[in-house]
Coordinates of C-alpha atoms (C1' of nucleotides) in Angstrom, one line a residue:
Chain X
X28 CA -74.0 -0.5 -103.6
X29 CA -73.0 0.4 -107.5
X30 CA -68.8 -0.3 -107.2
X31 CA -67.4 0.5 -104.0
X32 CA -65.3 -3.0 -103.9
X33 CA -61.6 -2.9 -105.5
X34 CA -61.2 -6.4 -104.9
X35 CA -61.3 -6.6 -101.0
X36 CA -59.4 -9.6 -100.1
X37 CA -61.3 -10.1 -96.4
X38 CA -63.8 -7.6 -96.9
X39 CA -63.5 -5.8 -94.1
X40 CA -65.4 -2.7 -94.5
X41 CA -66.5 0.1 -91.9
X42 CA -69.9 1.4 -92.2
X43 CA -71.8 4.1 -89.7
X44 CA -73.4 1.9 -87.8
X45 CA -70.6 0.1 -87.2
X46 CA -68.3 3.1 -86.0
X47 CA -71.0 4.2 -84.0
X48 CA -71.6 0.5 -81.8
X49 CA -67.8 0.0 -81.5
X50 CA -67.1 3.8 -79.8
X51 CA -69.9 2.7 -77.4
X52 CA -69.0 -0.4 -76.3
X53 CA -64.9 0.1 -76.8
X54 CA -64.9 3.6 -75.1
X55 CA -62.4 4.9 -72.4
X56 CA -63.8 2.7 -69.3
X57 CA -66.3 0.3 -71.1
X58 CA -63.6 -2.4 -71.2
X59 CA -62.9 -2.3 -67.6
X60 CA -66.3 -2.5 -66.7
X61 CA -66.4 -5.7 -69.0
X62 CA -63.9 -6.7 -67.5
X63 CA -65.2 -6.4 -63.7
X64 CA -68.4 -7.7 -64.5
X65 CA -67.8 -10.8 -66.6
X66 CA -66.3 -11.9 -63.4
X67 CA -69.2 -11.3 -61.1
X68 CA -71.6 -8.9 -61.0
X69 CA -71.2 -5.7 -59.2
X70 CA -72.6 -2.8 -57.4
X71 CA -72.1 0.5 -58.3
X72 CA -69.3 1.0 -55.6
X73 CA -67.6 -2.2 -56.3
X74 CA -67.0 -0.7 -59.8
X75 CA -65.2 2.5 -58.8
X76 CA -63.7 0.7 -56.0
X77 CA -62.5 -1.4 -59.2
X78 CA -61.9 1.1 -61.6
X79 CA -60.6 3.7 -59.4
X80 CA -59.5 6.0 -62.3
X81 CA -63.5 6.7 -63.3
X82 CA -65.0 9.6 -61.9
X83 CA -68.6 8.9 -60.4
X84 CA -70.1 10.5 -63.9
X85 CA -67.8 8.9 -66.4
X86 CA -68.4 5.5 -64.7
X87 CA -72.4 6.5 -64.8
X88 CA -72.1 7.4 -68.3
X89 CA -70.4 4.3 -69.0
X90 CA -72.7 2.1 -67.4
X91 CA -76.1 3.6 -69.2
X92 CA -74.5 3.4 -72.7
X93 CA -73.7 -0.2 -71.6
X94 CA -77.0 -0.9 -70.5
X95 CA -78.9 0.7 -73.2
X96 CA -76.6 -1.0 -76.0
X97 CA -77.7 -4.0 -74.4
X98 CA -74.2 -5.4 -73.0
X99 CA -75.1 -4.7 -69.2
X100 CA -78.1 -5.0 -67.0
X101 CA -79.3 -2.7 -64.4
X102 CA -80.7 -4.9 -61.5
X103 CA -82.8 -2.8 -58.3
X104 CA -82.0 -5.5 -55.6
X105 CA -83.9 -3.5 -52.7
X106 CA -85.4 -0.2 -52.6
X107 CA -84.6 1.6 -49.2
X108 CA -81.4 2.0 -49.0
X109 CA -81.2 2.0 -52.7
X110 CA -79.0 -1.0 -53.9
X111 CA -78.0 -1.6 -57.4
X112 CA -76.3 -4.7 -59.1
X113 CA -74.9 -4.7 -62.7
X114 CA -74.4 -7.6 -64.6
X115 CA -73.3 -8.7 -67.8
X116 CA -76.0 -10.1 -70.3
X117 CA -75.7 -13.0 -72.2
X118 CA -75.2 -10.5 -75.6
X119 CA -72.1 -8.8 -73.3
X120 CA -70.8 -11.8 -73.1
X121 CA -70.7 -12.4 -76.6
X122 CA -68.5 -9.7 -76.9
X123 CA -66.0 -11.0 -74.3
X124 CA -64.1 -13.0 -77.2
X125 CA -64.2 -10.2 -80.1
X126 CA -62.2 -7.8 -77.0
X127 CA -59.6 -10.9 -76.0
X128 CA -58.2 -11.7 -79.4
X129 CA -57.7 -7.4 -79.6
X130 CA -55.8 -8.2 -76.2
X131 CA -54.3 -10.7 -76.9
X132 CA -52.8 -8.9 -80.4
X133 CA -51.7 -5.7 -78.0
X134 CA -49.9 -7.8 -75.7
X135 CA -48.9 -9.6 -78.3
X136 CA -47.3 -7.2 -80.5
X137 CA -46.3 -4.3 -77.6
X138 CA -43.1 -4.7 -78.1
X139 CA -42.8 -3.7 -81.8
X140 CA -45.2 -0.9 -81.5
X141 CA -42.7 0.1 -78.3
X142 CA -39.8 0.1 -80.8
X143 CA -41.6 1.7 -83.9
X144 CA -42.7 4.6 -81.3
X145 CA -38.8 4.8 -80.6
X146 CA -37.7 5.5 -83.8
X147 CA -40.2 7.4 -85.0
X148 CA -39.7 9.3 -82.3
X149 CA -36.2 9.6 -82.5
X150 CA -35.7 10.2 -86.2
X151 CA -37.2 14.2 -84.8
X152 CA -34.6 14.8 -82.2
X153 CA -32.1 13.5 -84.1
Chain T
X21 CA -49.4 -6.1 -57.5
X22 CA -50.3 -7.2 -54.1
X23 CA -53.5 -8.9 -55.2
X24 CA -55.8 -7.7 -57.4
X25 CA -56.9 -10.5 -58.5
X26 CA -60.5 -11.7 -57.8
X27 CA -60.5 -15.0 -59.8
X28 CA -60.4 -13.9 -63.6
X29 CA -61.6 -16.8 -65.7
X30 CA -60.6 -15.8 -69.1
X31 CA -57.4 -13.5 -67.5
X32 CA -58.6 -10.4 -69.7
X33 CA -57.2 -7.1 -68.1
X34 CA -56.7 -3.6 -69.7
X35 CA -53.6 -1.9 -68.5
X36 CA -52.9 1.3 -69.2
X37 CA -50.7 0.9 -72.0
X38 CA -53.3 -1.4 -73.6
X39 CA -55.7 1.2 -73.9
X40 CA -53.5 3.7 -74.8
X41 CA -52.6 1.1 -77.8
X42 CA -56.6 0.5 -78.9
X43 CA -57.4 4.3 -78.4
X44 CA -54.4 5.1 -81.2
X45 CA -55.4 1.9 -83.4
X46 CA -59.0 1.9 -82.8
X47 CA -60.0 5.4 -83.8
X48 CA -62.6 6.6 -85.5
X49 CA -60.5 6.9 -88.9
X50 CA -58.0 4.3 -88.7
X51 CA -60.3 1.9 -89.3
X52 CA -61.0 2.8 -92.5
X53 CA -57.8 3.7 -93.2
X54 CA -56.6 0.4 -92.4
X55 CA -59.5 -0.9 -94.7
X56 CA -57.9 0.9 -97.5
X57 CA -54.1 0.6 -97.2
X58 CA -55.1 -3.6 -96.6
X59 CA -56.1 -3.6 -100.2
X60 CA -53.4 -1.5 -101.8
X61 CA -50.7 1.7 -101.3
X62 CA -52.7 4.5 -101.2
X63 CA -51.4 8.8 -101.8
X64 CA -52.8 11.2 -99.4
X65 CA -55.4 12.5 -101.7
X66 CA -56.2 8.7 -102.6
X67 CA -57.0 8.0 -98.8
X68 CA -59.3 11.3 -99.1
X69 CA -61.2 10.3 -102.0
X70 CA -61.7 6.9 -100.3
X71 CA -62.9 8.0 -97.0
X72 CA -64.7 11.2 -97.5
X73 CA -65.9 12.2 -94.3
X74 CA -62.5 12.8 -93.3
X75 CA -60.9 16.3 -93.3
X76 CA -57.2 17.3 -93.7
X77 CA -56.1 17.6 -90.5
X78 CA -58.0 14.3 -89.3
X79 CA -56.4 12.3 -91.9
X80 CA -52.9 13.5 -91.5
X81 CA -53.2 12.8 -87.5
X82 CA -54.6 9.8 -88.0
X83 CA -51.5 9.2 -90.3
X84 CA -48.9 10.0 -88.3
X85 CA -50.9 7.8 -85.6
X86 CA -51.0 5.3 -87.2
X87 CA -47.3 5.6 -88.6
X88 CA -46.0 6.3 -85.5
X89 CA -47.2 3.0 -83.8
X90 CA -45.4 1.0 -86.7
X91 CA -48.7 0.1 -88.6
X92 CA -48.4 1.8 -91.5
X93 CA -45.8 3.4 -93.7
X94 CA -44.6 6.8 -95.3
X95 CA -43.1 6.3 -98.5
X96 CA -41.7 9.6 -100.4
X97 CA -42.2 8.8 -104.2
X98 CA -40.6 11.6 -105.9
X99 CA -39.5 15.4 -103.7
X100 CA -40.2 17.6 -106.6
X101 CA -44.1 17.7 -106.9
X102 CA -44.2 16.2 -103.9
X103 CA -45.5 12.9 -103.6
X104 CA -46.0 9.9 -101.1
X105 CA -47.1 7.0 -100.8
X106 CA -49.1 5.3 -97.5
X107 CA -48.7 1.1 -97.0
X108 CA -49.5 -1.3 -95.1
X109 CA -46.6 -2.8 -92.5
X110 CA -46.1 -6.5 -91.7
X111 CA -46.9 -5.5 -88.0
X112 CA -50.2 -3.4 -89.6
X113 CA -51.2 -6.5 -91.1
X114 CA -51.4 -8.5 -88.2
X115 CA -54.0 -6.2 -86.7
X116 CA -56.5 -7.1 -89.6
X117 CA -57.4 -10.6 -87.8
X118 CA -58.6 -8.8 -84.5
X119 CA -60.2 -5.7 -86.5
X120 CA -62.0 -8.9 -88.4
X121 CA -63.0 -10.6 -85.7
X122 CA -64.6 -7.1 -83.9
X123 CA -66.6 -6.6 -87.1
X124 CA -68.0 -9.9 -87.3
X125 CA -69.7 -9.4 -83.9
X126 CA -70.5 -6.3 -84.4
X127 CA -72.5 -7.6 -87.8
X128 CA -74.2 -10.5 -86.3
X129 CA -75.1 -8.6 -83.2
X130 CA -76.4 -5.6 -84.3
X131 CA -79.9 -6.7 -84.3
X132 CA -79.4 -7.2 -81.0
X133 CA -78.1 -4.2 -79.7
X134 CA -80.8 -2.2 -81.7
X135 CA -83.7 -3.9 -80.1
X136 CA -82.1 -3.2 -77.0
X137 CA -81.6 0.3 -77.7
X138 CA -85.3 0.6 -78.5
X139 CA -86.1 -1.3 -75.6
X140 CA -84.0 1.2 -73.6
X141 CA -85.1 4.5 -74.9
X142 CA -89.3 3.0 -75.0
X143 CA -88.6 2.5 -71.2
X144 CA -88.5 6.6 -70.9
X145 CA -90.6 7.8 -73.8
X146 CA -93.5 5.7 -72.0
Chain R
dC17 C1' -49.7 17.3 -104.0
dT18 C1' -48.7 17.3 -99.1
dG19 C1' -48.8 19.0 -96.0
dT20 C1' -48.7 22.8 -91.5
dA21 C1' -51.2 26.6 -89.0
dT22 C1' -54.7 28.9 -86.7
dC23 C1' -59.4 29.7 -85.5
dC24 C1' -63.2 28.0 -83.2
dG25 C1' -67.8 26.1 -81.9
dA26 C1' -69.2 21.5 -79.9
dT27 C1' -67.9 17.7 -76.8
dC28 C1' -65.5 15.5 -73.1
dA29 C1' -63.7 15.2 -68.4
dG30 C1' -63.0 16.2 -63.5
dA31 C1' -64.4 18.6 -59.5
dT32 C1' -68.0 19.7 -56.8
dA33 C1' -72.5 20.0 -54.3
dC34 C1' -76.6 18.4 -53.6
dT35 C1' -80.7 14.5 -53.7
dG36 C1' -83.5 10.2 -52.5
Chain J
dC24 C1' -75.8 4.1 -51.5
dA25 C1' -76.4 5.4 -56.1
dG26 C1' -76.9 8.4 -58.5
dT27 C1' -78.0 14.1 -60.7
dA28 C1' -76.8 18.7 -61.5
dT29 C1' -73.7 22.3 -62.5
dC30 C1' -69.1 24.6 -63.7
dT31 C1' -65.2 24.5 -65.9
dG32 C1' -60.6 23.5 -68.1
dA33 C1' -58.9 20.6 -71.4
dT34 C1' -59.7 18.3 -76.1
dC35 C1' -61.3 17.3 -80.6
dG36 C1' -63.0 18.2 -85.1
dG37 C1' -64.4 21.2 -88.8
dA38 C1' -63.3 25.3 -91.9
dT39 C1' -60.4 27.9 -93.6
dA40 C1' -55.8 29.9 -95.1
dC41 C1' -51.3 29.8 -96.0
dA42 C1' -46.5 26.9 -97.7
dG43 C1' -42.4 24.1 -99.8

DNA sequence: CTGTATCCGATCAGATACTG
DNA sequence: CAGTATCTGATCGGATACAG
């Protein structure tokens, strides 16, 4: 690259593949699925029960996407009545730390953020 | 809560407010905006130039959202011709580390993920 | 320069029905 | 049990036009 740098202190940078990856891995349901599978392998309906708000369709899509990215693994347990188990992969496990850091940040700063929101929302109704 | 615990090893957990917050702060354009503002304060059109792919509408929405959450600050520099500057807040700066951890993860594991994708996509066309 | 307002096509997500 | 298929309403994002 010629020169996109303006003296970036920490060298953060977001390429298109980065964004695409984060979109696929940090979307609405992925974190919950990841959370469940980090604790134990789950059947499809285990996950539905663990995440009541997700629809069948969205859960299927989420699982396929995570599987495609190598974050989880789909294991066929038996064929007649079909039984499937989803498991976290070793690659998936490496995702846990970054996500934890993010959640810790969210937890730590939630009060500040709520204050900011009230201030922002208030400066209009007033 | 009665008992949603299944012996969570690391205590990861995603509440609705957590998800909402991450959605607002990690969305498509927020990371790029954050990246720019971490380096220097920017005018509206500075940001448009720095992030060519964003439309005016989406940039405005992103800036409002980040401002509402206290991550950035909108400073009126002069009123006649209107001049505005956006700056990262101290709360916004605390977000940088978690995001960096995430980006480092993405960078480090991109090859594995690409391999996983090829394997997944290949097992159908074949 | 820094936006807001509107239209519009594409995508998303829920509900429902059906299959092996 | 573990999905797929389809319909549909809501939402998103881009393009364009306009305003203070």
